[in-house]
XYZ file of C-alpha atoms in Angstrom:
574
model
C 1.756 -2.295 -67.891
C -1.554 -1.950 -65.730
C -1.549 -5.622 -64.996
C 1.759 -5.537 -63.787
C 1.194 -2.653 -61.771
C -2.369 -4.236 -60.135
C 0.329 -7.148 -59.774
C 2.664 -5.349 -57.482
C -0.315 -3.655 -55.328
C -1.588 -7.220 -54.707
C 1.671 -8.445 -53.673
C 2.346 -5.651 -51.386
C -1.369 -6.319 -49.727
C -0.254 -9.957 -49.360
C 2.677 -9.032 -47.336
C 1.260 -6.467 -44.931
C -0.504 -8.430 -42.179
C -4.207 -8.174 -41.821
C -5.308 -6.767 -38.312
C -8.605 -7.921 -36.587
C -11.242 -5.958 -36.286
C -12.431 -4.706 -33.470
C -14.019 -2.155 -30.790
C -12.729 -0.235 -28.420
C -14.525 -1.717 -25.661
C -13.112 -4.706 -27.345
C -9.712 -3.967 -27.395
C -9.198 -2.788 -24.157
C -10.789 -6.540 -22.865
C -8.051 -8.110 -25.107
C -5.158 -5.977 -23.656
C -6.065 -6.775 -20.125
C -6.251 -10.666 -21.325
C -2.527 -10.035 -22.871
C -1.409 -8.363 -19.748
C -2.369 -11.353 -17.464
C -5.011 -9.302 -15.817
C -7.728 -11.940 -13.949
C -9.870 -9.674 -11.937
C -11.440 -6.424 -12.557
C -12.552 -4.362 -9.750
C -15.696 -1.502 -10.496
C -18.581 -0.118 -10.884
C -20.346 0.687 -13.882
C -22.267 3.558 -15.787
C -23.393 5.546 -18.666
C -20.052 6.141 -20.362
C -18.666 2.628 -19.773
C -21.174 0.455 -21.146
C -19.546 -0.762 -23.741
C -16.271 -1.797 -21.831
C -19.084 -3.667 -19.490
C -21.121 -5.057 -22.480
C -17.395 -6.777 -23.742
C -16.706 -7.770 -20.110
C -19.675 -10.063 -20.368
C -18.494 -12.957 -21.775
C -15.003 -12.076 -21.669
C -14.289 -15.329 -18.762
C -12.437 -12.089 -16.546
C -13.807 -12.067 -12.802
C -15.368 -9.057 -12.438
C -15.901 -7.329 -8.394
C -18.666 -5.231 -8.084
C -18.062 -2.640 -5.308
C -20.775 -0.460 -3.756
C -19.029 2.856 -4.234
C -15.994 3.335 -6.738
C -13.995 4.243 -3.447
C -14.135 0.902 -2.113
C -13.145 -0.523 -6.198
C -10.368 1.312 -6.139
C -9.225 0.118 -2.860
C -9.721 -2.921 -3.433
C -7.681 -3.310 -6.470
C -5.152 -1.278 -4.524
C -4.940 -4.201 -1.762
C -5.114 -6.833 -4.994
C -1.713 -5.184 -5.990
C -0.136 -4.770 -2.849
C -1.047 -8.150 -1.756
C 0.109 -10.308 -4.786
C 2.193 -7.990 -6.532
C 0.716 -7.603 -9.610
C -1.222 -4.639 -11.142
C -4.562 -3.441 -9.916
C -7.434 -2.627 -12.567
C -10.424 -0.777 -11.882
C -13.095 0.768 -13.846
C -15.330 4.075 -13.023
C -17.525 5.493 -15.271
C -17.355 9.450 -16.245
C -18.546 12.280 -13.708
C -19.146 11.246 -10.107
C -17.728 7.592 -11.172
C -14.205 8.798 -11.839
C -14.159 11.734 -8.790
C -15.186 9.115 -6.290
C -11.896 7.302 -7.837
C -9.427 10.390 -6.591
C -9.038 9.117 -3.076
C -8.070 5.857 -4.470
C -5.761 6.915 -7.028
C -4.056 9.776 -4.549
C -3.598 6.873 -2.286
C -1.799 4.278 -4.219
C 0.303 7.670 -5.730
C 1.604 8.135 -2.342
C 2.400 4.377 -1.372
C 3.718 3.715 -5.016
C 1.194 1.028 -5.688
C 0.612 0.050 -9.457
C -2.530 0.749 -10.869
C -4.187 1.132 -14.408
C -7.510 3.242 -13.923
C -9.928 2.715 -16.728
C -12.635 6.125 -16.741
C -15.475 6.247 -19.214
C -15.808 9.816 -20.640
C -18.640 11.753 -22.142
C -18.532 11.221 -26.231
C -15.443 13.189 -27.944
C -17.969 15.642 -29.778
C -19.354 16.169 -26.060
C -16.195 17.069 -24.316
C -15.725 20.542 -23.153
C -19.529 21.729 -23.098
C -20.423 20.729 -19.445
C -22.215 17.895 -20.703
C -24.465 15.412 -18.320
C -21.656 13.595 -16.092
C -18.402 15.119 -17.891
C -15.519 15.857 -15.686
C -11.787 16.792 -16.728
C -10.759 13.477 -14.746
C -7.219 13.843 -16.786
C -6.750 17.704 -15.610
C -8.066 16.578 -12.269
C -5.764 13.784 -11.347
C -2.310 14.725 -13.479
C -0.921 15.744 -10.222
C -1.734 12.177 -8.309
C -0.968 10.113 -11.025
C 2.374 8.788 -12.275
C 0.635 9.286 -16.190
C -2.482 9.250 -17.612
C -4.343 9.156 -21.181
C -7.474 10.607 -22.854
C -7.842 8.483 -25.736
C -8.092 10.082 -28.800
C -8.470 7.685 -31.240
C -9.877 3.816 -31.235
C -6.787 2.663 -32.951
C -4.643 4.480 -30.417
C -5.864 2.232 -27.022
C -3.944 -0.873 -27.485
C -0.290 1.358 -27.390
C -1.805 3.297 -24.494
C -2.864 0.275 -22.427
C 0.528 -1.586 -23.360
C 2.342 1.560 -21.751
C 0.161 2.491 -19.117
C 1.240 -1.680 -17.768
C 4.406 -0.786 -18.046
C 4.621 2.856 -16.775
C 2.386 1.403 -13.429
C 4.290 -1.375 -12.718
C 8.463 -0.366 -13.508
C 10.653 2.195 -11.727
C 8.408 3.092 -9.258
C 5.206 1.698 -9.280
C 2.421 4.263 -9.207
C -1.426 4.854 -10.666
C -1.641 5.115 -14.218
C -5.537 6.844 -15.265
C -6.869 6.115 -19.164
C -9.708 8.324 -19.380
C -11.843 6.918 -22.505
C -14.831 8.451 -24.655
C -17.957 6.657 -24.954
C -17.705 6.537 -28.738
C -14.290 6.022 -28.456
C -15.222 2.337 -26.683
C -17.938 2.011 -29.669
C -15.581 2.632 -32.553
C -14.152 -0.310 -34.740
C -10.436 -0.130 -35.865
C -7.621 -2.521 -36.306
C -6.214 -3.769 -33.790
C -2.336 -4.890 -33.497
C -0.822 -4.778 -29.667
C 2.803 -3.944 -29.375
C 4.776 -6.706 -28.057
C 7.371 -4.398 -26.168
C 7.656 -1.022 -24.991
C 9.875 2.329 -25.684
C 9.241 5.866 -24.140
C 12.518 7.710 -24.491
C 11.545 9.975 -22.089
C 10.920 7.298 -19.423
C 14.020 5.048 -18.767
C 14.155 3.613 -14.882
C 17.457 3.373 -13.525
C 17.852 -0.266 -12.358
C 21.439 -1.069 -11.950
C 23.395 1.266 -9.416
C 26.821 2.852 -10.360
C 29.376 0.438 -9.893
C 31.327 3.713 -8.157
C 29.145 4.097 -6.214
C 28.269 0.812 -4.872
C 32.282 0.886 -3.786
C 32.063 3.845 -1.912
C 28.961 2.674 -0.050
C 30.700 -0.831 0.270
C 33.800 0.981 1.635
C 31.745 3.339 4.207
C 29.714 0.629 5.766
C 33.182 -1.575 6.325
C 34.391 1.757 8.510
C 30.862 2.230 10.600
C 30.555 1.272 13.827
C 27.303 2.119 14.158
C 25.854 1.359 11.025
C 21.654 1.209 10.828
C 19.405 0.295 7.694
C 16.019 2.088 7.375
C 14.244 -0.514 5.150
C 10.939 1.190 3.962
C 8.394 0.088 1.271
C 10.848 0.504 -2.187
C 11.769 -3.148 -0.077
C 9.117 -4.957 -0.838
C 7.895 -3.253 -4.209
C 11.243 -4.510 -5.412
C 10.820 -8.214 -3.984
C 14.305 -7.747 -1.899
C 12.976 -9.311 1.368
C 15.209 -11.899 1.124
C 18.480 -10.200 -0.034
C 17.779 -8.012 2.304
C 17.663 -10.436 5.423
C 21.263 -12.231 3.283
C 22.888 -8.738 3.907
C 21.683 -8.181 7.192
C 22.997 -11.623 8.049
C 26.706 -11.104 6.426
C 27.160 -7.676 7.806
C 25.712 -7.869 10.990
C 23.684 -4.116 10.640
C 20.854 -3.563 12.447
C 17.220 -3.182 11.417
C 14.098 -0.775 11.329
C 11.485 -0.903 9.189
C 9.465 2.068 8.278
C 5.289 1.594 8.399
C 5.269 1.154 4.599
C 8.625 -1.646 5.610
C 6.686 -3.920 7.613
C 7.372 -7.041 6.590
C 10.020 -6.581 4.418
C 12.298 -7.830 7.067
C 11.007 -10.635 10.095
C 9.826 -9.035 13.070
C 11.004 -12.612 14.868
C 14.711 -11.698 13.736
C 17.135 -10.776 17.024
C 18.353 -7.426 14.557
C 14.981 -6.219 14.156
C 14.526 -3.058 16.106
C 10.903 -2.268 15.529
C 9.473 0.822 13.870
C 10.861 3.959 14.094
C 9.380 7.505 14.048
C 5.955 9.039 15.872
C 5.176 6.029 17.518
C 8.276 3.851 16.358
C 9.814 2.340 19.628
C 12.070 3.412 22.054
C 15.134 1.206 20.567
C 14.455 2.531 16.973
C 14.629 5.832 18.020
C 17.787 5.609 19.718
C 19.298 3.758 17.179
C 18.354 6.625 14.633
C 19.850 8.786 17.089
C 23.445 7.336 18.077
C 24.158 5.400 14.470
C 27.329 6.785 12.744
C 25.640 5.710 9.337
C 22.341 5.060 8.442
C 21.155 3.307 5.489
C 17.966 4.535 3.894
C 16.718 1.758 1.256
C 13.476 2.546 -0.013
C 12.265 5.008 2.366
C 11.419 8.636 1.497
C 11.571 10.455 5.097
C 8.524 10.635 5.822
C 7.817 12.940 8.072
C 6.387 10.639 10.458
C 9.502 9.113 10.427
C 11.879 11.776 10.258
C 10.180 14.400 13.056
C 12.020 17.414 13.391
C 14.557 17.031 10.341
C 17.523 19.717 11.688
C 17.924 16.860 14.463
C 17.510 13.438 12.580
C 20.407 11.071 12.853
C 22.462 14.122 13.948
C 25.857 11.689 14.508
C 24.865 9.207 10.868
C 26.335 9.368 7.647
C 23.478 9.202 5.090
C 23.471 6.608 2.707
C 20.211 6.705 0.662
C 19.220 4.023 -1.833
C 15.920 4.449 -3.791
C 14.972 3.694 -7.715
C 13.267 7.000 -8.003
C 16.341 9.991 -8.225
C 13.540 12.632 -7.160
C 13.211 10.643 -3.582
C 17.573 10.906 -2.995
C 18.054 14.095 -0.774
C 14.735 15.640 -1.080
C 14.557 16.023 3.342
C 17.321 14.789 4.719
C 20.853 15.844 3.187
C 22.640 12.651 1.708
C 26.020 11.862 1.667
C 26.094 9.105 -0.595
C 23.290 8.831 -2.973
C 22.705 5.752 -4.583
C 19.769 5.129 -7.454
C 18.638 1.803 -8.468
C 16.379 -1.237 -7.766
C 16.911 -2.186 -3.870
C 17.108 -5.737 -4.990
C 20.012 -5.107 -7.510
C 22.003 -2.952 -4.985
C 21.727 -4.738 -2.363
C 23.258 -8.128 -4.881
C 25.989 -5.902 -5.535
C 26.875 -4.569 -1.998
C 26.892 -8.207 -0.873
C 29.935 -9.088 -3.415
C 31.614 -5.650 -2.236
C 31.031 -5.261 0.831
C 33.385 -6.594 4.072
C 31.141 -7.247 7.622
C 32.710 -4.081 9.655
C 32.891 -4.633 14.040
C 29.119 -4.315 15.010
C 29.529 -6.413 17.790
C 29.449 -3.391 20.339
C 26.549 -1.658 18.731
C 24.516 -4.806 18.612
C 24.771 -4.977 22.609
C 24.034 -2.261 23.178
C 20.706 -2.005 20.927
C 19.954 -5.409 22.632
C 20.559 -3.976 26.400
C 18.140 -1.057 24.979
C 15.782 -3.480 23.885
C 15.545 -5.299 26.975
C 15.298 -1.960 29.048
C 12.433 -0.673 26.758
C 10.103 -3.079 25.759
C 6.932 -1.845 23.718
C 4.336 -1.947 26.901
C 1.128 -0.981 28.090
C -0.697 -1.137 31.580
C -2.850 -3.816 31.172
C -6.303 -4.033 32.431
C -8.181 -6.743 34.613
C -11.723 -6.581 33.452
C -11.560 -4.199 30.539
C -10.220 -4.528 27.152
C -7.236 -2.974 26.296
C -6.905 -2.567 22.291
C -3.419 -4.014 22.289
C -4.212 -6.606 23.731
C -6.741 -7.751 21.528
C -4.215 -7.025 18.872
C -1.469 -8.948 20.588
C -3.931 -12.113 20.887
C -4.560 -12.330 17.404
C -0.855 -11.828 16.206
C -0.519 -15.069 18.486
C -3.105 -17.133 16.736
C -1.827 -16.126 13.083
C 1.542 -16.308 14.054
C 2.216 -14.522 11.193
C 0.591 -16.247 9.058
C -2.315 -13.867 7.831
C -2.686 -10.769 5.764
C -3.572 -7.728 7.644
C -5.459 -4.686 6.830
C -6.043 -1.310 8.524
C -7.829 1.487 8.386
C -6.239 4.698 9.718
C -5.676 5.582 13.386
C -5.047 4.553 16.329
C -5.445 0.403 15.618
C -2.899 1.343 13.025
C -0.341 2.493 15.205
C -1.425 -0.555 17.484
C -1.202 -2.655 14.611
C 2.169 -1.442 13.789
C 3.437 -1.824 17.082
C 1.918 -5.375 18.697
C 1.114 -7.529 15.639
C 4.111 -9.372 14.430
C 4.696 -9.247 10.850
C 6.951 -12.216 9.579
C 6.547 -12.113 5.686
C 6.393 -9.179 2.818
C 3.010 -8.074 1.215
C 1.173 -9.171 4.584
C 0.509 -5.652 5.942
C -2.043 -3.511 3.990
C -2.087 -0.043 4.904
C -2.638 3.602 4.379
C 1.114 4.813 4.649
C 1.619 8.272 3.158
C -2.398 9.881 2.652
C -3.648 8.117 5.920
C -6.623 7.545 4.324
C -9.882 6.533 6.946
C -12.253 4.012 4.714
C -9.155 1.834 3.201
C -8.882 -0.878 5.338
C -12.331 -3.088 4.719
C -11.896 -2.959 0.840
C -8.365 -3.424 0.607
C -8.837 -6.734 2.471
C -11.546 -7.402 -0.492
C -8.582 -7.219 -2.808
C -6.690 -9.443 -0.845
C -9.012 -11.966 0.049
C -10.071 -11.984 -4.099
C -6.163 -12.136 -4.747
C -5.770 -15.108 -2.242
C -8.693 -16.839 -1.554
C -7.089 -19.803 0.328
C -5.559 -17.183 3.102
C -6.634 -16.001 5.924
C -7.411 -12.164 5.559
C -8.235 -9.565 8.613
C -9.166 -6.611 8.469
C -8.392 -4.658 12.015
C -10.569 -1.053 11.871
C -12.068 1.252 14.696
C -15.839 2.036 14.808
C -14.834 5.464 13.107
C -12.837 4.144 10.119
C -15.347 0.686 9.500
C -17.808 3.002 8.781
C -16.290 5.615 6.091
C -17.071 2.486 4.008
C -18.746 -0.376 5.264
C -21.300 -0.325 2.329
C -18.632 -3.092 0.951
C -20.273 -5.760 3.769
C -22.503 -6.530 0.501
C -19.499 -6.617 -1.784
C -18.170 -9.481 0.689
C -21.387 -11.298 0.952
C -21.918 -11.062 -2.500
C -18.434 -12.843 -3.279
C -18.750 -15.318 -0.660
C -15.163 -14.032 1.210
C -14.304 -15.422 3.907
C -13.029 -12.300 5.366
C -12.288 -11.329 9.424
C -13.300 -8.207 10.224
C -12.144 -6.825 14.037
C -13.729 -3.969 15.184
C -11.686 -2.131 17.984
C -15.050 -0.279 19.745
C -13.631 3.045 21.476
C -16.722 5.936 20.564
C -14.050 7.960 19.230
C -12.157 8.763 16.759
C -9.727 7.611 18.792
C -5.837 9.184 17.192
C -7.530 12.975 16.809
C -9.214 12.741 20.916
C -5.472 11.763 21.953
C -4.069 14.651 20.767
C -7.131 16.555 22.072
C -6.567 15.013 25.212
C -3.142 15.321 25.191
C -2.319 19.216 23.364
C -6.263 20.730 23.741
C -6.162 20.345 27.667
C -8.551 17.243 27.374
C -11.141 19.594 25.140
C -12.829 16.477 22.732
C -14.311 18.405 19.973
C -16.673 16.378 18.113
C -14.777 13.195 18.392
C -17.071 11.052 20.552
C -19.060 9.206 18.161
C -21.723 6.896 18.104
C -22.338 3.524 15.937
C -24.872 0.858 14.625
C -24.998 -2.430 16.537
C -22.154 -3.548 14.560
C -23.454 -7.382 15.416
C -26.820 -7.218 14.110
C -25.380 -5.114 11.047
C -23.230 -7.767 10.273
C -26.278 -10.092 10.829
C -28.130 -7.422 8.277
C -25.954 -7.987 5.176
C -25.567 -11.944 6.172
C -22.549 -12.808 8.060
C -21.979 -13.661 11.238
C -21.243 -10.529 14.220
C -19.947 -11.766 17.774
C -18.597 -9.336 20.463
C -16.617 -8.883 23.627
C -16.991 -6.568 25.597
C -14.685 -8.067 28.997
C -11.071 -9.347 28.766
C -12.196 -12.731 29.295
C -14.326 -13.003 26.099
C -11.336 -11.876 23.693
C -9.403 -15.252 23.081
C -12.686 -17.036 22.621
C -14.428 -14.119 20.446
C -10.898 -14.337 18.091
C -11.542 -18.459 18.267
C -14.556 -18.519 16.977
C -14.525 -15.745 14.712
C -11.110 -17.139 13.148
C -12.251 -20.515 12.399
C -15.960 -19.534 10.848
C -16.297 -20.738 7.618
C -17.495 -17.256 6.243
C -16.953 -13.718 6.700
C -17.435 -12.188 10.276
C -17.339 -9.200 12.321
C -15.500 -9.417 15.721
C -16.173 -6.311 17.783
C -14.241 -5.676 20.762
C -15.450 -2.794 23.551
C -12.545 -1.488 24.423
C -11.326 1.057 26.621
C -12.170 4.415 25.314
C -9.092 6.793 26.593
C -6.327 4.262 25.905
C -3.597 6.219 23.985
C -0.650 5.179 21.886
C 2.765 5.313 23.194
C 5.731 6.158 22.642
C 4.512 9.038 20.932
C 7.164 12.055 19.553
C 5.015 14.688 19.414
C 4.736 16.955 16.084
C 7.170 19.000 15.248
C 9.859 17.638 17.968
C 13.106 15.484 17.877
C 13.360 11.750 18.350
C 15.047 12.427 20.979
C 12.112 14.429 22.389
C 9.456 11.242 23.045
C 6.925 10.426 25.099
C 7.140 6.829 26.258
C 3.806 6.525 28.192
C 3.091 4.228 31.023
């Protein structure tokens, strides 16, 4: 009896299978490998040694950043730039706090992220130990999930979700905050082919009901308008989107986070709306009789004074996250689902209604106000420089921005043609993003032209990264639009604090012989005539380059609907 009963364990051992071996550190290399992941952006430390020690010969490309601020941007313009998920590491303490910018600001623009944190030792946590913060407590509100690993055996199920949570539904950070000795552990190690979180189940399809009432409505508009916003191009719709627009004949704005999603070349294009949307957006927002929201959340940039948005438009809003339907502007006809799936539906349901009248008269709007500014002779005016450049790319470039007033420039004079080309701070505004989100980029697409367009206030919240582009040999274009202020806050000194510019004029380093200083080439124009050969030559240099332009320093950006008032209520400038 006891050798048949050894028999039977040894035959139950020869059918379970036999896991690998391995360390944390280990594991979580492998589960990047497994997820596709190719480039790592971060900055190491105490806690994540190990993770670093694995990384060594793992064959992953590894970006070191000079602050974990400028990692974490720069894996958030990796993501938004190619589409895939963003990976960074931070170690514990300082390393993972200088990550909360980051992480708030891919929250708010539904970028997909997995943030890896070291942590103090599990034994250490909770007794103020040297470099231990609660980054889990600290960033539950700005993240769409996040971990603290527990156990080594645990981290191959928590990185297999954390892919998926980051990049389905709507795309958002996802933090794993892991213990030194965690990382040093060995366990078995068996990753999960597919995923199940009851709790967690994206609505992708829209209700077929639904869809026919929708259908049905925009067949009866006569004024029908589509707000496209960023859910557009997170869902890869771009081009459904422009098939619908086609068949139906609607109208289009695109929301900051939009541009792109729909070609600013297309005769239905109306520009952006809101704050400093255009004059035609505005209006259209204004007079529709229904507007289409699809992937837009109302910002209130977008929105201004909500009691008197779209006061004459039936609301028709379309966005994979339920939470977004209704939340600021009352909907009529809420629709949930992927904008790429709804719109495929609404083109088999839906009949082209009589926009012919509409259309003219958007056009005759169009025609009677232009996006314009009063050029100068002699001095630079930033749109213009702006302008110039969106001629040379024609399109053809990816574009980064810091926050401010070469944003709204941006926005307004640079003509986006494709999806995923426009990199920007949309719902935090965050200063400091621009010049490592083009890092991402250029790492993500080394063959394209990448520009980063910044002020002298916003290039320097983190221009440490100068080294991280020398460093990895990018070939990135840097323009600097010069005004010794920070430029968006002195306008609405000028323009609501009777012209009282508190603490706003700044001044800079010789942004040439900086660039000079870390080992790329700086040029600069400071009179109209040098901009189209500064942009030349800065364009076609082999290597990275700053291109700073002097420009006028009490240029403002118009329209502008000030806060707090009514589309109606804005101020169209010169």
């Amino acid at each position: 009896m006891r050798a048949e009963a050894y028999q039977q364990v040894d035959n139950r051992l020869a059918e379970e299978p036999v896991y690998e071996m391995k360390s944390g550190a280990e594991m979580i290399i492998e589960c990047l490998k497994r997820e596709g992941v190719d480039v790592i952006f971060g900055y190491p430390g105490g806690a994540v040694i190990p993770i670093y020690d694995a990384l060594y010969d793992s064959g992953l490309k590894h970006v070191l950043s000079r602050h974990e601020q400028g990692a974490i941007h720069a894996a958030d313009g990796y993501a938004r730039s190619t589409g895939k998920v963003g990976v960074v590491i931070g170690t514990s303490g300082p390393g993972a706090t200088n990550l909360v910018t980051g992480i708030t600001n891919a929250y708010m623009d539904s970028i997909p992220l997995v943030v890896l944190t070291g942590q103090v030792p599990t034994s250490y946590i909770g007794t103020d130990a040297f470099q231990e913060a609660d980054i889990t407590g600290i960033t539950m509100p700005i993240t769409k999930h996040n971990y603290l690993v527990q156990r080594t055996q645990d981290l191959p199920k928590i990185l297999k979700e954390a892919f998926y949570i980051a990049r389905s539904g709507r795309p958002g950070p996802v933090l794993i905050d892991i213990p030194k000795d965690i990382s040093y552990d060995v366990a078995p190690f068996y990753y999960p082919e597919s995923v199940s979180i009851p709790s967690y189940q994206p609505t992708i399809e829209p209700n077929p009901s639904q869809v026919m009432k929708v259908a049905k409505t925009i067949e009866q508009a006569k004024r029908p308008l589509i707000l496209a916003g960023g859910g557009v191009i997170s869902s890869g719709a771009e081009t459904e989107l422009l098939q619908f627009v086609e068949k139906m004949q609607i109208p289009v704005t695109t929301t900051l986070m939009g541009l792109g999603g729909f070609p600013a070349s297309h005769p239905l294009w109306l520009g952006m709306p809101g704050m400093h949307g255009t004059v035609t957006a505005n209006r259209a927002i204004q007079n529709a009789d229904l507007l289409i929201s699809l992937g837009a959340r109302f910002d209130d940039r977008v929105t201004g004074k909500i009691e008197r948005f779209a006061p004459k438009a039936k609301i028709v809003h379309v966005d994979i996250d339920p939470a977004e339907v209704g939340k600021i502007i009352p909907t009529q006809l809420p629709l949930v689902g992927d904008i790429k799936h709804v719109l495929v539906q609404l083109m088999k349901k839906t009949s082209p209604g009589d926009t012919i009248e509409w259309i003219e008269q958007l056009q005759q709007w169009k025609k009677e106000k232009p996006l314009r500014y009063k050029d100068s002779k002699d001095g630079i005016k930033a749109q213009y420089v702006i302008e110039q450049l969106s001629n040379y790319t024609k399109g053809d470039a990816i574009i980064s921005t810091d926050v401010g007033q070469h944003q709204m420039w941006t926005a307004q004079y640079y003509k986006f043609e494709k999806a995923r080309t426009l990199l920007t701070s949309g719902g935090l505004g965050t200063m400091g993003f621009g010049l490592p989100a083009a890092v991402g980029a250029q790492v993500g697409h080394p063959d394209q032209k990448v520009v980063c367009i910044s002020g002298d206030g916003s290039i320097q919240m983190n221009i440490q990264e100068l080294a991280t582009i020398v460093q990895q040999k990018l070939p990135l274009k840097i323009i600097i639009l010069n005004n010794s202020y920070l430029g968006m806050v002195r306008q609405w000194q000028q323009i609501f604090h009777d012209c009282r510019y508190s603490c706003t004029f700044m001044t800079g380093p010789d942004f040439v012989k900086l660039a000079e200083a870390y080992g790329m080439l700086g040029i600069r124009a400071v009179k109209k005539e040098e901009v189209t050969e500064v942009l030349e030559q800065g364009m076609k240099h082999n290597g990275p380059v700053i291109m700073e332009f002097m420009v006028e320093e009490e240029e403002n950006v118009f329209p502008f609907v000030p806060p707090g008032a009514s589309l109606d209520e804005m101020i169209e400038g010169e």
